[in-house]
Short mmCIF file of C-alpha atoms and ligand atoms in Angstrom, two decimals:
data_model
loop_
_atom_site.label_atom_id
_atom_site.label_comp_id
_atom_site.label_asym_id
_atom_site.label_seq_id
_atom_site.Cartn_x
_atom_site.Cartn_y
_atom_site.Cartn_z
CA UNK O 1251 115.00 64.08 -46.36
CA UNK O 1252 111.73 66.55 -46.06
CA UNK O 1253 113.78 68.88 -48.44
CA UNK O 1254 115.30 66.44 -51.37
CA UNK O 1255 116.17 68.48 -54.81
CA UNK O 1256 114.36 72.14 -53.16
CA UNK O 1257 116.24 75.23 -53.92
CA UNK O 1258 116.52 77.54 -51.06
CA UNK O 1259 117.83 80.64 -50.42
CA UNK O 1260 118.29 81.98 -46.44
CA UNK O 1261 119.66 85.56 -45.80
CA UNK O 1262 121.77 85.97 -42.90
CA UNK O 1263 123.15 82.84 -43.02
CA UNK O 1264 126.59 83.08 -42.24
CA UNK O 1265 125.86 82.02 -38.24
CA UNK O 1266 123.50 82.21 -35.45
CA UNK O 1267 119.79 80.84 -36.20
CA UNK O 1268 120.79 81.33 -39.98
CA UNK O 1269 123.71 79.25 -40.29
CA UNK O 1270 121.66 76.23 -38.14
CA UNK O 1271 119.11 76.70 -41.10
CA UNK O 1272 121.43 76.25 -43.94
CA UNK O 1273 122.95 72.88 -42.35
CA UNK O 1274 119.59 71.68 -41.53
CA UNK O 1275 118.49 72.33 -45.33
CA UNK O 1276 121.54 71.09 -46.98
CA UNK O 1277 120.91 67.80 -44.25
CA UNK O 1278 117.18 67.11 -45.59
CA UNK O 1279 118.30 67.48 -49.27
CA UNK O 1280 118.36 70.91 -50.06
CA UNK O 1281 120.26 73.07 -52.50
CA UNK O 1282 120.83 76.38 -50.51
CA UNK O 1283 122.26 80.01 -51.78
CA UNK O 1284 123.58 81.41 -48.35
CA UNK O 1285 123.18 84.94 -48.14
CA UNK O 1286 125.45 87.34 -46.02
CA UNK O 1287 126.32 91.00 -45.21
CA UNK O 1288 130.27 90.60 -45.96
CA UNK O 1289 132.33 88.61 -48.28
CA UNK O 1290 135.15 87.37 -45.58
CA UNK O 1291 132.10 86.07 -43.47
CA UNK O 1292 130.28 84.02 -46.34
CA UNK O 1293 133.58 82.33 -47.30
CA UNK O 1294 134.39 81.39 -43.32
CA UNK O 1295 130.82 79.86 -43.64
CA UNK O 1296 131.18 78.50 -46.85
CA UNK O 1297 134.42 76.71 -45.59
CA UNK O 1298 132.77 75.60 -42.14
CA UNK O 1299 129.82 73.70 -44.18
CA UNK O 1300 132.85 71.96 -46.68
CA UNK O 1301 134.31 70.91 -43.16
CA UNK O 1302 131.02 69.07 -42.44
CA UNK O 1303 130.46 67.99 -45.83
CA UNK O 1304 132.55 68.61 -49.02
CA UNK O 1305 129.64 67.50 -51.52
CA UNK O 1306 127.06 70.28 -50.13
CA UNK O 1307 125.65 72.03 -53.18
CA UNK O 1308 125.95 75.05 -51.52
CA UNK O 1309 126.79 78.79 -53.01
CA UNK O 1310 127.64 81.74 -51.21
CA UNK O 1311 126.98 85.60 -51.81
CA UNK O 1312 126.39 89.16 -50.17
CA UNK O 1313 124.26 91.20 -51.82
CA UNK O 1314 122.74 94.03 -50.39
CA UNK O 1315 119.21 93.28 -48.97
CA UNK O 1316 117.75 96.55 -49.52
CA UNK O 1317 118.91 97.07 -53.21
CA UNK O 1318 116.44 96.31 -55.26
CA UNK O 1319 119.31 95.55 -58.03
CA UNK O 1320 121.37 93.74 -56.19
CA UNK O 1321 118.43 91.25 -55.06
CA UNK O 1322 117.40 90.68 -58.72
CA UNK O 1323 121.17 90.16 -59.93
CA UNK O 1324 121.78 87.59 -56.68
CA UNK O 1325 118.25 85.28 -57.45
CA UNK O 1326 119.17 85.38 -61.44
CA UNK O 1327 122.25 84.23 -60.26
CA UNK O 1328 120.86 81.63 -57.86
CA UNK O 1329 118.39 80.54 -61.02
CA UNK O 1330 121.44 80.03 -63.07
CA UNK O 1331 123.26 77.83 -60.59
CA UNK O 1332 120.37 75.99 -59.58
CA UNK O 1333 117.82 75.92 -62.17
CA UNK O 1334 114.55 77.39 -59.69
CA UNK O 1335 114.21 78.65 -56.00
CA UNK O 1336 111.77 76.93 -54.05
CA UNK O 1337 112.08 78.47 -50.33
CA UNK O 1338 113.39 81.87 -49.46
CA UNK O 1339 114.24 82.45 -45.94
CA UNK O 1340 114.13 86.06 -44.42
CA UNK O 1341 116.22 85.73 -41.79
CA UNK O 1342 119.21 89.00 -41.56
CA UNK O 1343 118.05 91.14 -38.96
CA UNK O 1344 119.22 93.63 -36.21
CA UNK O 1345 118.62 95.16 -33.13
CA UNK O 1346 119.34 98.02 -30.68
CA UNK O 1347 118.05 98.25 -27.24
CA UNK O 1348 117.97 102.20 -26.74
CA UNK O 1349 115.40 103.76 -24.43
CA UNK O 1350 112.97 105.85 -26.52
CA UNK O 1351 114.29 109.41 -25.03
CA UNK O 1352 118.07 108.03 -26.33
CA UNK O 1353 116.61 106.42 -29.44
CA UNK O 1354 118.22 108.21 -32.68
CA UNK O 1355 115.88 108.20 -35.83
CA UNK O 1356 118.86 107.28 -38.17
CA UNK O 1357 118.85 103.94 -35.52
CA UNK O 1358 115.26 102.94 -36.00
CA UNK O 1359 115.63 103.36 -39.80
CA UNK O 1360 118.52 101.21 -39.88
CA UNK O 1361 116.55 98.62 -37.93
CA UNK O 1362 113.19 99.02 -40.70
CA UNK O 1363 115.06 99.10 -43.48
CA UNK O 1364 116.69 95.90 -42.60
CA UNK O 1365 114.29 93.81 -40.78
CA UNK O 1366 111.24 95.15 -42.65
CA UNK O 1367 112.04 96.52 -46.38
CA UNK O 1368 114.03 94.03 -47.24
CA UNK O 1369 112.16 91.37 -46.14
CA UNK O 1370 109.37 93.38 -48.76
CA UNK O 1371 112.36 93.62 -51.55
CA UNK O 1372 113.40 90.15 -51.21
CA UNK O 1373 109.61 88.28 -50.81
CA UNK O 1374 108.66 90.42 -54.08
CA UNK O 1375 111.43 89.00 -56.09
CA UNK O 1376 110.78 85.66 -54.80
CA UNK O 1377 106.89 85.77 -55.10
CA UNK O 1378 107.55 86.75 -59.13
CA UNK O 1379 110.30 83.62 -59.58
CA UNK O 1380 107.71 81.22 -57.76
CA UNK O 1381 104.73 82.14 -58.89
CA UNK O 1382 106.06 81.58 -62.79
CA UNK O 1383 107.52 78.04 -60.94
CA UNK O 1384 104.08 77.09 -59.99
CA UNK O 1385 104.27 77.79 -56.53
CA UNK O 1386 106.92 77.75 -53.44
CA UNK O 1387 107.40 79.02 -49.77
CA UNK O 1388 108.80 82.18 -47.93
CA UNK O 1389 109.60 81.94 -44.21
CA UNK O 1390 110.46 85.30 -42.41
CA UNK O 1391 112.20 85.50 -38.76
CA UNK O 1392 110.28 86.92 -36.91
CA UNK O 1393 110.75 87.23 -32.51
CA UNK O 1394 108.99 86.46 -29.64
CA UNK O 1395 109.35 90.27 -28.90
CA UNK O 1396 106.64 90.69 -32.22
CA UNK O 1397 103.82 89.46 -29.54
CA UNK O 1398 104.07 92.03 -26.54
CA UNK O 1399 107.28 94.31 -27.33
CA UNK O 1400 109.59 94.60 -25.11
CA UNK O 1401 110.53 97.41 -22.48
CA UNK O 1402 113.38 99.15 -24.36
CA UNK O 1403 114.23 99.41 -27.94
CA UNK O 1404 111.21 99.98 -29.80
CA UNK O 1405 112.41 99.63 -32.90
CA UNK O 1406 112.86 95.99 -33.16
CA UNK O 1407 109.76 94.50 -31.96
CA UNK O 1408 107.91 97.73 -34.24
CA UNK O 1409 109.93 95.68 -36.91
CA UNK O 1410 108.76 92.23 -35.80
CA UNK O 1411 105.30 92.96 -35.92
CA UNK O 1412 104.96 94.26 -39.36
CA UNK O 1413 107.23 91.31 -40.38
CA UNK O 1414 103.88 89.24 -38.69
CA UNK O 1415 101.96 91.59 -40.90
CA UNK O 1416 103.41 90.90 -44.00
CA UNK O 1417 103.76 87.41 -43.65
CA UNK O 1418 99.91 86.95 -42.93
CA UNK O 1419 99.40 89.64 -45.58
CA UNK O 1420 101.27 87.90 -47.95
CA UNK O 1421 100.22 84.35 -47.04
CA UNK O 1422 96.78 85.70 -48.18
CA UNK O 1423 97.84 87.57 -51.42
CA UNK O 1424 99.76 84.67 -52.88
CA UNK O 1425 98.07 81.87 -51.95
CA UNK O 1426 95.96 81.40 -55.21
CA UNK O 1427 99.68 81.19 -56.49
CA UNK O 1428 100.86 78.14 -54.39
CA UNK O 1429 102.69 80.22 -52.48
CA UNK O 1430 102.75 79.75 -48.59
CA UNK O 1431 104.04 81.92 -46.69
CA UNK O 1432 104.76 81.57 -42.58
CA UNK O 1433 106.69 83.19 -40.35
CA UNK O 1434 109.16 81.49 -36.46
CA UNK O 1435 108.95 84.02 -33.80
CA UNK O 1436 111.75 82.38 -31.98
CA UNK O 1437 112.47 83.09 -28.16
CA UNK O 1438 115.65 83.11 -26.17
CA UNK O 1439 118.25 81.12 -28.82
CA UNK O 1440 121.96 80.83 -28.02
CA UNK O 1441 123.71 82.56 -30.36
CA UNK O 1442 127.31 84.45 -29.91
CA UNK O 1443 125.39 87.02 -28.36
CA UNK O 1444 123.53 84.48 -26.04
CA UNK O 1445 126.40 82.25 -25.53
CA UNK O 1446 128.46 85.07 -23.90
CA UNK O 1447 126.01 86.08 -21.24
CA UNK O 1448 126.93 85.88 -17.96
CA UNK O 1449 126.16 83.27 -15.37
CA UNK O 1450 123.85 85.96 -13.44
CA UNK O 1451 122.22 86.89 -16.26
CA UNK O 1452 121.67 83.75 -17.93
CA UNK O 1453 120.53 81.72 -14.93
CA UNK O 1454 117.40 83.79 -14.00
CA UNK O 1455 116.77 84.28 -17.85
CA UNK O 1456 116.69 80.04 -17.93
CA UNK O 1457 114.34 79.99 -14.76
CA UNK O 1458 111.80 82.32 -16.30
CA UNK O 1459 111.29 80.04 -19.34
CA UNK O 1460 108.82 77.56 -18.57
CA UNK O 1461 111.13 74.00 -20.53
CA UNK O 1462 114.38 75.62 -18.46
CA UNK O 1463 116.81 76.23 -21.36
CA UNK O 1464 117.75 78.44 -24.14
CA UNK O 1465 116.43 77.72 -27.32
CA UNK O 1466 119.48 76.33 -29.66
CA UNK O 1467 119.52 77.91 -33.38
CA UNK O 1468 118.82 74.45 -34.59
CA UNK O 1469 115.28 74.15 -32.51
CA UNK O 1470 114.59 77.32 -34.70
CA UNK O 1471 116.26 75.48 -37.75
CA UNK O 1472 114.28 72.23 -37.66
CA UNK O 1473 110.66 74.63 -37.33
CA UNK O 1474 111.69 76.18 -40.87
CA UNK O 1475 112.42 72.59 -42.18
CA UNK O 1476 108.61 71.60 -41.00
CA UNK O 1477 107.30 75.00 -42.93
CA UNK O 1478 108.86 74.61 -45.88
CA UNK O 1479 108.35 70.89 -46.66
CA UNK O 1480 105.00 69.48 -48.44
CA UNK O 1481 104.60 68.14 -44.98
CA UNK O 1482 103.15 71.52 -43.84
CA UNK O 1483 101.52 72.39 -46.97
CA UNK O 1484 98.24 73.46 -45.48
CA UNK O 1485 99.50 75.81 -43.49
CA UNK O 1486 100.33 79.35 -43.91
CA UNK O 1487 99.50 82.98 -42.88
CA UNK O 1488 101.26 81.31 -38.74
CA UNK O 1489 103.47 82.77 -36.65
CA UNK O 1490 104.95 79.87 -35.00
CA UNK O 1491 106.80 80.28 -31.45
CA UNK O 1492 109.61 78.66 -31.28
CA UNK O 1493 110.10 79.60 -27.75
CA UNK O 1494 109.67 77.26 -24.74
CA UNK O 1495 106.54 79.03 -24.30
CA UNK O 1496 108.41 82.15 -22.95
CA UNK O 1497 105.47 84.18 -24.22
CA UNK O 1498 102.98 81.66 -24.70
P1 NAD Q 279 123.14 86.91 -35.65
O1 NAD Q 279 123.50 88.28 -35.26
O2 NAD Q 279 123.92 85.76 -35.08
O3 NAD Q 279 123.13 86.77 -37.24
C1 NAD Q 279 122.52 87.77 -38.01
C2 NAD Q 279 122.71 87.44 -39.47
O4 NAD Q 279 122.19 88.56 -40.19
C3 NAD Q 279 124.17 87.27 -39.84
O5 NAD Q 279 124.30 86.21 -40.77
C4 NAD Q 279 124.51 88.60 -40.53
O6 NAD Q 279 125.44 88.46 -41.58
C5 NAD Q 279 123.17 89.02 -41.09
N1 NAD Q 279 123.11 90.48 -41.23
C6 NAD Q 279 123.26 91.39 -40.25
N2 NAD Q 279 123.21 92.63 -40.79
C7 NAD Q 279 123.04 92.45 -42.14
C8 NAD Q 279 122.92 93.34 -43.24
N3 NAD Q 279 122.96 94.65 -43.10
N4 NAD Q 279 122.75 92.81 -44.47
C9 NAD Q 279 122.70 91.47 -44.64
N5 NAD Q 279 122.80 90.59 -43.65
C10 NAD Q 279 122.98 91.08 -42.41
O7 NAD Q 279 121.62 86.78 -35.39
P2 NAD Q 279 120.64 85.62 -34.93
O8 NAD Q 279 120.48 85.77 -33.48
O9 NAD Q 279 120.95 84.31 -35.53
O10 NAD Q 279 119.33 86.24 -35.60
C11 NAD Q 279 118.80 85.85 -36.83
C12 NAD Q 279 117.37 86.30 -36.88
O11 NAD Q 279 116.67 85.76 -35.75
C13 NAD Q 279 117.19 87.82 -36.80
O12 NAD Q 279 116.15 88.20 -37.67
C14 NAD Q 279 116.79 88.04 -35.36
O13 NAD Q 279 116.00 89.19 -35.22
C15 NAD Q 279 115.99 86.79 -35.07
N6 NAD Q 279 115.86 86.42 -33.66
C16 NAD Q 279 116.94 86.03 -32.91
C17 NAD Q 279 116.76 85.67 -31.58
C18 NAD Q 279 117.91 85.21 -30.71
O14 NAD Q 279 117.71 85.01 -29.49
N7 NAD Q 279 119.11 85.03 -31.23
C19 NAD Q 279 115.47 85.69 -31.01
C20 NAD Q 279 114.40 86.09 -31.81
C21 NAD Q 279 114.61 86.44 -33.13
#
């Protein structure tokens, strides 16, 4: 139990690398407001997690990450439920894979305003909360991509990198505040989009990682466990690969 009585919050948590982080917080001890973009997809969450464990103290909501209003409502709300929040996980994001001459502007905004601004919206609200706490950690997903970029759709390693910014940024701001702050560039993880892959994709995809797999969203989950217990609480300002040294 690296997590016991926390209070966490992780955006994009209804599935994927999100979901995995939930169920690995709620499994160490945690208290966790799950964050996602739709109502009907929270509560199919929501009910998943009761399937695993009906005595989860776990809440569900969807605000919308890049209204400032919105943010503030959803963390009072999470400070009424739970009393504090102690971790805040960055973790909604998108992509698009475009080649620059086909890339639309309104696309790479999308992607920003997502990945980037409200990772900004929601660490500022968080920061204020913890810092009158005495402290606390924000974790932001970041991607292997945010090393080297990638060959086609610039938009979402542009993103990743100034999430690495901010979170080495911000580790340095709000450190004098007991507040670390660290950041997972995970590699290849099987999510939905992963899982459906063909065989002749997938195969030489495996072969070019150096371990021979796919990452599974709870390799990703179990790094953010590490970074937000007192058992890494000398470290912040990393980007951590998660990534079977894929880029390493
Ligand atoms: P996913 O598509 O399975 O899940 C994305 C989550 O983000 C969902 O919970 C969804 O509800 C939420 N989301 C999407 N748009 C949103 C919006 N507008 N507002 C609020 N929430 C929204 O994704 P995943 O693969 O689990 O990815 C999670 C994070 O990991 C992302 O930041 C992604 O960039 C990063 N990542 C994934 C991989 C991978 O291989 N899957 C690799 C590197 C980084």
């Amino acid at each position: 139990m690296l997590l016991k009585d926390k209070v966490a919050i992780v955006t994009g948590g209804t599935r994927g690398i999100g979901y995995a982080t939930v169920k690995a917080f709620l499994d160490h001890g945690a208290k966790v407001a799950l964050f996602g973009s739709r109502k009907e997809t929270v509560m199919i969450a929501l009910e998943k997690l009761k399937e695993e464990n009906k005595d989860y103290p776990v809440i569900g909501m969807y605000p919308d990450l890049m209204n400032v209003n919105e943010i503030k409502d959803a963390f009072q709300k999470v400070l009424d439920t739970f009393g504090k929040i102690d971790i805040l996980v960055n973790n909604a994001g998108i992509s698009q894979r475009d080649k620059i001459f086909d890339y639309e502007i309104e696309d790479f905004e999308k992607i920003m305003n997502l990945n980037v601004n409200a990772v900004f919206i929601c660490s500022k609200e968080a920061a204020h909360i913890m810092k009158e706490n005495g402290g606390g950690v924000i974790l932001n997903t970041s991607s292997m991509v945010s090393l080297y970029g990638q060959p086609a759709g610039a938009g979402y390693p542009t993103s990743k990198f100034a999430v690495n910014g901010m979170t080495k940024s911000l580790a340095r701001e709000l450190g004098k505040d007991h507040i670390r702050v660290n950041a997972v560039a995970p590699g290849v993880i099987k999510t939905d989009m992963v899982a459906a892959l063909p065989n002749e994709v997938i195969q030489p995809l495996i072969q070019s990682i150096p371990l021979r797999r796919v990452g599974e969203p709870e390799d990703v989950a179990n790094a953010f466990v590490f970074l937000a217990s007192d058992m890494a609480s000398y470290i912040t300002g990393v980007v951590l690969s998660v990534d079977g040294a894929t880029m390493s």
